[in-house]
Amino acid sequence: MHSVKRFLAFWYRLIPWIIRYPAKSFGQKVKILFDYIHLYRTKGLTCDEYYDYEFEKRGEEFRKDFLGIHEQRVYLDLLNPVKYCGLSRNKFLAHKILENTGVRKSELYCYYQPEGRVFDSNEIATNVVDVCRILKQKGVKQCVIKDTENSHGEGVMVVKSIEYQDEDCKLNYFDGNSAKLSEVLGKHPLIFEALIKQTEQFASFNSSSVNTVRFMTVLHPNGEAKVIATFIKIGRAGSCVDNAGAGGNVDVCVDVESGEIKYAIQYDGWRKISEIEKHPDSGTQLNGVILDNWEQIKAEVVRFQQAMPWCKAAGWDIAITDDGPLVIEVNDFWDRTGQYFIRRGWRNGIRDCYKAWKKEGLSHIDWRQTQRLSNTHLKRITKK
């Protein structure tokens, strides 16, 4: 009975999807339908993944090496156990851990935690008075405010100047708006960090945003860390973040070996993607540019991964400064979008790491497995 319900649910989702699919003819829709069913059975591919990544246009290498969400969940469940996930997802905890492992982060001024009461801390505050006190004592004139749990640049506030008052202060934002600190603080934890000054080369891509390199890394049981993919997320003029979530930024592949920028695109949402040579706002050449000090930067990020063994497959957002790479964020569970940017999948790199740790006896906790695929199906996919 359960298998019958699963079968009916599958077709209930699939029929409307294929009817709406943008194809030139009925015959092409039928071809896409059978192609998707094949990829679902062999890779666990979702309808959204097939549509977003335009699988009907993809070559065999991309189709084979693409890592979809269902298979990714199995691998990362083993490599990045749930018991450690808060260490990378919570920005305050990540700050403290990385500081104590020698990994460079932007300076942390203050952590606002509205629950409980902390007395006389020079870093943790639970109300507006204590936040003002900490920022004022440290002479903070500019800062970045982030929600400790959000990602993709959501909720980031760039403060260009602060006007201190008796028990409050006025925050003047990057975009010309302003607000009182008491209006910003609410029920969610926040961190206050130093502004980051990127290198001249990275600022030339787009000066209003910190343009970060996403490093995909894995850590093997013998202590060897590898970079398996790299790409840059670049903001648009007037935007202070490099990732607009649903679209509105520029993305480029970086060749892992040479540091050469390739495949630049303007990303305005799925299936709204244009190939470009230069940044659409700054006019800076992108394709063919070699990133400065690439080997040194890559070596530093490898060391970062070695210093964080509880997250054995990580997606690092790295700012490039004159003093070297600086961690903006480390992700223990990331989206698959970068495979579009680099025009290849990273399945083999993650899978090889998974198999190595599984051989060492690392145990599985199947908390992430989706209900849309049976455990039998998942096992068949990951054994291929």
Coordinates of C-alpha atoms in Angstrom, one line a residue:
M1 CA 0.0 0.0 0.0
H2 CA 2.8 2.4 0.9
S3 CA 4.6 1.8 -2.5
V4 CA 1.3 2.4 -4.4
K5 CA 0.8 5.8 -2.6
R6 CA 4.4 6.7 -3.4
F7 CA 3.8 5.8 -7.1
L8 CA 0.7 7.8 -7.3
A9 CA 2.2 10.8 -5.6
F10 CA 5.2 10.7 -8.0
W11 CA 2.9 10.9 -11.1
Y12 CA 0.7 13.5 -9.4
R13 CA 3.7 15.8 -9.2
L14 CA 5.2 14.8 -12.5
I15 CA 2.2 15.2 -14.9
P16 CA 1.6 19.0 -14.2
W17 CA 5.3 19.5 -14.3
I18 CA 5.8 18.1 -17.8
I19 CA 2.7 19.9 -19.1
R20 CA 4.2 23.2 -18.0
Y21 CA 7.7 22.4 -19.2
P22 CA 9.0 24.9 -21.8
A23 CA 9.4 22.6 -24.8
K24 CA 8.9 23.4 -28.5
S25 CA 6.7 20.4 -29.3
F26 CA 4.8 17.6 -27.8
G27 CA 7.4 15.1 -29.0
Q28 CA 10.1 17.0 -27.1
K29 CA 8.0 16.9 -23.9
V30 CA 7.7 13.2 -24.2
K31 CA 11.5 12.9 -24.7
I32 CA 12.1 15.1 -21.7
L33 CA 9.6 13.1 -19.6
F34 CA 11.4 9.8 -20.3
D35 CA 14.8 11.4 -19.8
Y36 CA 13.7 12.8 -16.4
I37 CA 12.3 9.4 -15.3
H38 CA 15.7 7.8 -16.2
L39 CA 17.6 10.4 -14.2
Y40 CA 15.2 10.1 -11.3
R41 CA 15.7 6.3 -11.1
T42 CA 19.5 6.5 -11.6
K43 CA 20.4 9.7 -9.7
G44 CA 17.3 10.6 -7.6
L45 CA 17.1 13.9 -9.6
T46 CA 14.2 16.2 -8.6
C47 CA 11.9 17.9 -11.1
D48 CA 13.3 21.3 -10.0
E49 CA 16.9 20.2 -10.5
Y50 CA 16.1 19.0 -14.0
Y51 CA 14.4 22.3 -14.9
D52 CA 16.8 24.7 -13.2
Y53 CA 19.9 23.1 -14.6
E54 CA 18.4 22.6 -18.1
F55 CA 19.2 18.9 -18.2
E56 CA 17.7 18.5 -21.6
K57 CA 20.7 20.6 -22.9
R58 CA 23.4 19.0 -20.8
G59 CA 26.2 16.7 -22.0
E60 CA 26.9 13.2 -20.6
E61 CA 29.7 14.3 -18.3
F62 CA 27.7 17.0 -16.5
R63 CA 24.7 14.6 -16.2
K64 CA 26.9 11.9 -14.7
D65 CA 28.8 14.1 -12.3
F66 CA 26.0 16.3 -11.1
L67 CA 25.3 15.9 -7.3
G68 CA 21.6 16.3 -6.6
I69 CA 20.1 17.1 -3.2
H70 CA 19.0 13.5 -2.4
E71 CA 22.4 12.0 -2.9
Q72 CA 24.1 15.0 -1.3
R73 CA 22.0 14.5 1.8
V74 CA 23.3 10.9 2.2
Y75 CA 27.0 12.0 1.8
L76 CA 26.8 15.0 4.0
D77 CA 24.9 13.2 6.7
L78 CA 28.0 11.1 7.2
L79 CA 30.7 13.8 6.5
N80 CA 29.0 16.6 8.4
P81 CA 27.1 15.0 11.3
V82 CA 24.1 16.8 12.8
K83 CA 25.8 16.9 16.2
Y84 CA 28.3 19.4 14.7
C85 CA 26.0 21.4 12.3
G86 CA 25.5 24.3 14.7
L87 CA 29.3 24.9 14.8
S88 CA 29.3 26.1 11.2
R89 CA 25.7 27.4 10.8
N90 CA 25.7 29.7 13.8
K91 CA 27.9 32.6 12.9
F92 CA 28.9 33.4 16.5
L93 CA 30.0 29.8 17.2
A94 CA 31.8 29.6 13.9
H95 CA 33.6 32.9 14.8
K96 CA 34.9 31.5 18.1
I97 CA 35.9 28.1 16.8
L98 CA 37.8 29.6 13.8
E99 CA 39.5 32.2 16.0
N100 CA 40.9 29.4 18.1
T101 CA 42.1 27.3 15.2
G102 CA 44.1 30.1 13.5
V103 CA 41.7 30.6 10.7
R104 CA 41.3 34.3 9.7
K105 CA 37.9 35.9 10.2
S106 CA 36.7 39.5 10.2
E107 CA 36.9 41.0 13.7
L108 CA 33.9 40.2 15.9
Y109 CA 32.8 43.3 17.8
C110 CA 29.6 42.1 19.5
Y111 CA 27.2 39.2 19.7
Y112 CA 23.6 40.2 20.5
Q113 CA 21.7 37.4 22.2
P114 CA 18.2 38.5 23.4
E115 CA 17.6 35.4 25.5
G116 CA 18.9 35.3 29.1
R117 CA 21.2 37.9 30.7
V118 CA 24.9 38.3 30.5
F119 CA 26.7 40.7 32.8
D120 CA 29.7 42.9 32.1
S121 CA 30.8 41.0 29.0
N122 CA 33.0 42.8 26.4
E123 CA 31.6 40.7 23.6
I124 CA 28.1 39.4 24.4
A125 CA 25.1 41.7 24.9
T126 CA 21.4 41.0 25.6
N127 CA 20.0 44.5 25.3
V128 CA 20.5 47.8 23.5
V129 CA 22.4 49.4 26.3
D130 CA 25.0 46.7 26.4
V131 CA 25.4 46.6 22.6
C132 CA 26.0 50.4 22.6
R133 CA 28.4 50.0 25.5
I134 CA 30.5 47.3 23.8
L135 CA 30.6 49.1 20.4
K136 CA 31.5 52.4 22.0
Q137 CA 34.2 50.9 24.2
K138 CA 35.8 49.4 21.1
G139 CA 35.5 52.7 19.2
V140 CA 33.5 51.1 16.4
K141 CA 32.6 53.6 13.7
Q142 CA 31.5 51.2 11.0
C143 CA 30.4 47.6 11.0
V144 CA 28.4 44.9 9.3
I145 CA 25.4 43.4 11.1
K146 CA 24.3 39.9 10.3
D147 CA 21.6 37.4 11.5
T148 CA 23.5 34.5 13.0
E149 CA 21.5 31.9 11.2
N150 CA 20.8 33.4 7.7
S151 CA 22.8 32.9 4.6
H152 CA 22.9 34.1 0.9
G153 CA 23.4 37.6 2.1
E154 CA 19.9 37.8 3.7
G155 CA 19.5 40.4 6.4
V156 CA 23.0 41.9 6.1
M157 CA 23.2 45.5 7.1
V158 CA 26.3 47.5 6.2
V159 CA 26.7 50.5 8.6
K160 CA 28.8 53.3 7.3
S161 CA 28.7 55.4 10.4
I162 CA 27.4 55.3 14.0
E163 CA 26.1 58.3 16.0
Y164 CA 26.2 57.3 19.7
Q165 CA 23.6 58.6 22.1
D166 CA 23.1 58.1 25.9
E167 CA 21.4 54.6 25.8
D168 CA 21.0 54.1 22.0
C169 CA 22.7 55.0 18.8
K170 CA 21.8 55.9 15.2
L171 CA 23.0 53.6 12.4
N172 CA 23.6 55.2 9.0
Y173 CA 23.5 52.5 6.4
F174 CA 25.5 52.0 3.2
D175 CA 22.4 52.7 1.1
G176 CA 21.7 56.1 2.7
N177 CA 19.0 54.9 5.1
S178 CA 19.3 55.1 8.8
A179 CA 17.7 53.5 11.9
K180 CA 18.1 53.5 15.7
L181 CA 19.9 50.4 17.1
S182 CA 16.9 49.8 19.4
E183 CA 14.7 49.4 16.2
V184 CA 17.2 46.8 14.8
L185 CA 17.5 44.6 17.8
G186 CA 14.7 42.2 18.2
K187 CA 14.1 38.5 19.0
H188 CA 16.8 37.1 16.7
P189 CA 20.5 36.9 17.6
L190 CA 22.8 39.2 15.6
I191 CA 26.6 39.6 15.2
F192 CA 28.4 42.9 14.7
E193 CA 31.6 42.5 12.6
A194 CA 34.3 44.7 11.1
L195 CA 34.0 45.9 7.5
I196 CA 36.2 43.9 5.1
K197 CA 38.5 45.6 2.6
Q198 CA 39.1 43.4 -0.4
T199 CA 42.0 43.6 -2.7
E200 CA 42.1 46.1 -5.5
Q201 CA 41.6 43.3 -8.1
F202 CA 38.5 42.0 -6.4
A203 CA 37.1 45.5 -5.8
S204 CA 37.6 46.2 -9.5
F205 CA 35.0 43.5 -10.3
N206 CA 32.3 45.5 -8.3
S207 CA 33.3 48.0 -5.7
S208 CA 30.0 48.1 -3.7
S209 CA 30.1 44.5 -2.7
V210 CA 32.6 42.1 -1.1
N211 CA 33.0 39.6 -3.9
T212 CA 33.7 36.2 -2.4
V213 CA 35.2 33.0 -3.7
R214 CA 33.3 29.9 -2.9
F215 CA 35.8 27.1 -2.2
M216 CA 34.4 23.6 -2.1
T217 CA 36.8 21.5 0.0
V218 CA 36.9 17.9 1.4
L219 CA 39.0 16.4 4.2
H220 CA 40.1 12.8 3.9
P221 CA 40.9 10.4 6.8
N222 CA 44.7 10.7 6.2
G223 CA 44.5 14.4 7.0
E224 CA 44.7 15.5 3.3
A225 CA 42.4 18.3 2.3
K226 CA 41.5 19.0 -1.3
V227 CA 39.9 21.9 -3.2
I228 CA 37.4 20.3 -5.6
A229 CA 35.7 23.4 -7.1
T230 CA 35.9 27.2 -7.0
F231 CA 33.8 30.0 -8.3
I232 CA 33.2 33.7 -7.5
K233 CA 30.0 35.4 -6.6
I234 CA 30.1 39.1 -7.7
G235 CA 27.5 41.7 -6.8
R236 CA 25.9 44.4 -9.0
A237 CA 26.5 48.1 -8.7
G238 CA 24.9 49.6 -5.6
S239 CA 24.5 46.2 -3.9
C240 CA 26.5 45.5 -0.8
V241 CA 26.2 41.7 -1.0
D242 CA 27.5 39.3 -3.7
N243 CA 24.5 37.0 -3.7
A244 CA 20.9 38.1 -4.5
G245 CA 19.4 34.7 -3.8
A246 CA 16.8 34.4 -6.6
G247 CA 19.1 36.2 -9.0
G248 CA 20.6 39.6 -9.8
N249 CA 24.4 39.0 -9.6
V250 CA 27.3 37.8 -11.6
D251 CA 29.0 34.5 -11.3
V252 CA 32.2 33.1 -12.7
C253 CA 34.0 29.8 -12.6
V254 CA 37.6 29.8 -11.3
D255 CA 39.9 27.1 -12.7
V256 CA 41.2 25.3 -9.5
E257 CA 44.6 24.7 -10.9
S258 CA 45.4 28.0 -12.6
G259 CA 43.2 30.6 -10.9
E260 CA 41.8 31.7 -14.3
I261 CA 38.3 33.1 -14.5
K262 CA 36.0 31.3 -17.0
Y263 CA 32.4 31.0 -18.0
A264 CA 31.2 34.4 -16.7
I265 CA 27.4 34.8 -16.5
Q266 CA 24.8 37.3 -15.5
Y267 CA 22.5 35.4 -13.3
D268 CA 19.0 36.9 -13.1
G269 CA 17.2 33.7 -12.0
W270 CA 16.9 30.2 -13.4
R271 CA 16.7 30.1 -17.2
K272 CA 17.4 33.8 -17.1
I273 CA 21.1 33.5 -17.5
S274 CA 23.3 35.4 -20.0
E275 CA 26.9 34.6 -20.9
I276 CA 29.1 37.7 -20.6
E277 CA 32.8 38.7 -20.9
K278 CA 32.8 41.8 -18.7
H279 CA 31.0 42.9 -15.6
P280 CA 27.7 44.5 -16.8
D281 CA 28.1 47.6 -14.5
S282 CA 31.8 48.1 -14.0
G283 CA 32.9 47.0 -17.4
T284 CA 35.8 45.1 -15.9
Q285 CA 37.1 42.1 -18.0
L286 CA 36.3 38.8 -16.3
N287 CA 36.9 35.9 -18.6
G288 CA 40.6 35.1 -19.0
V289 CA 41.7 37.1 -15.9
I290 CA 44.2 35.3 -13.6
L291 CA 43.6 35.8 -9.9
D292 CA 46.6 37.2 -8.0
N293 CA 48.4 35.0 -5.5
W294 CA 46.2 32.0 -6.4
E295 CA 48.5 29.3 -5.1
Q296 CA 49.0 30.9 -1.8
I297 CA 45.3 31.6 -1.4
K298 CA 44.4 28.0 -2.2
A299 CA 47.0 26.6 0.2
E300 CA 45.5 28.8 3.0
V301 CA 42.0 27.5 2.4
V302 CA 43.3 23.9 2.4
R303 CA 44.7 24.7 5.9
F304 CA 41.3 26.1 6.9
Q305 CA 39.7 22.8 6.0
Q306 CA 42.3 20.8 7.9
A307 CA 41.6 23.0 11.0
M308 CA 37.8 22.1 10.9
P309 CA 37.6 18.3 11.0
W310 CA 34.0 18.2 12.2
C311 CA 32.9 19.5 8.8
K312 CA 34.6 17.2 6.4
A313 CA 33.0 18.7 3.2
A314 CA 32.7 22.4 3.4
G315 CA 31.6 25.3 1.2
W316 CA 33.7 28.3 2.2
D317 CA 32.8 31.9 1.3
I318 CA 36.2 33.6 1.3
A319 CA 37.0 37.3 0.9
I320 CA 40.4 38.1 -0.6
T321 CA 42.2 40.8 1.3
D322 CA 45.8 42.2 1.1
D323 CA 46.6 40.0 4.1
G324 CA 45.3 36.9 2.4
P325 CA 42.0 34.9 2.4
L326 CA 39.5 35.7 5.1
V327 CA 36.5 33.5 6.0
I328 CA 33.1 35.1 5.6
E329 CA 31.1 32.0 6.2
V330 CA 31.5 28.2 6.2
N331 CA 28.6 26.0 5.0
D332 CA 28.1 22.4 6.1
F333 CA 25.1 22.0 3.8
W334 CA 25.1 24.1 0.6
D335 CA 23.0 24.4 -2.5
R336 CA 24.0 22.9 -5.9
T337 CA 24.0 26.1 -7.9
G338 CA 27.8 26.3 -8.3
Q339 CA 27.7 23.2 -10.5
Y340 CA 26.0 25.4 -13.1
F341 CA 28.6 28.1 -12.8
I342 CA 31.6 25.8 -13.2
R343 CA 29.8 23.7 -15.9
R344 CA 30.6 20.4 -14.2
G345 CA 29.4 18.4 -11.2
W346 CA 31.3 17.8 -8.0
R347 CA 29.8 14.4 -7.2
N348 CA 33.0 12.5 -7.5
G349 CA 34.9 14.7 -5.1
I350 CA 32.3 14.5 -2.4
R351 CA 31.6 10.8 -3.0
D352 CA 35.3 9.8 -2.9
C353 CA 35.6 11.6 0.5
Y354 CA 32.4 9.8 1.7
K355 CA 33.6 6.4 0.7
A356 CA 37.0 7.0 2.4
W357 CA 35.4 7.9 5.7
K358 CA 32.9 5.1 5.5
K359 CA 35.7 2.7 5.0
E360 CA 37.2 4.1 8.2
G361 CA 34.0 3.1 10.0
L362 CA 32.4 6.5 10.3
S363 CA 28.7 5.8 11.2
H364 CA 25.6 7.1 9.5
I365 CA 22.6 8.9 11.1
D366 CA 19.9 9.1 8.4
W367 CA 18.2 12.2 9.8
R368 CA 18.5 14.2 6.5
Q369 CA 17.1 11.6 4.2
T370 CA 14.1 12.8 2.2
Q371 CA 10.7 11.1 2.4
R372 CA 10.3 11.4 -1.4
L373 CA 12.8 8.6 -2.0
S374 CA 12.8 5.2 -0.3
N375 CA 15.8 4.1 1.6
T376 CA 16.2 1.3 -1.0
H377 CA 16.2 3.8 -3.8
L378 CA 18.8 5.9 -2.0
K379 CA 21.1 2.9 -1.4
R380 CA 20.9 1.9 -5.1
I381 CA 21.8 5.5 -6.2
T382 CA 24.8 5.9 -3.9
K383 CA 26.3 2.5 -4.7
K384 CA 26.6 3.3 -8.4

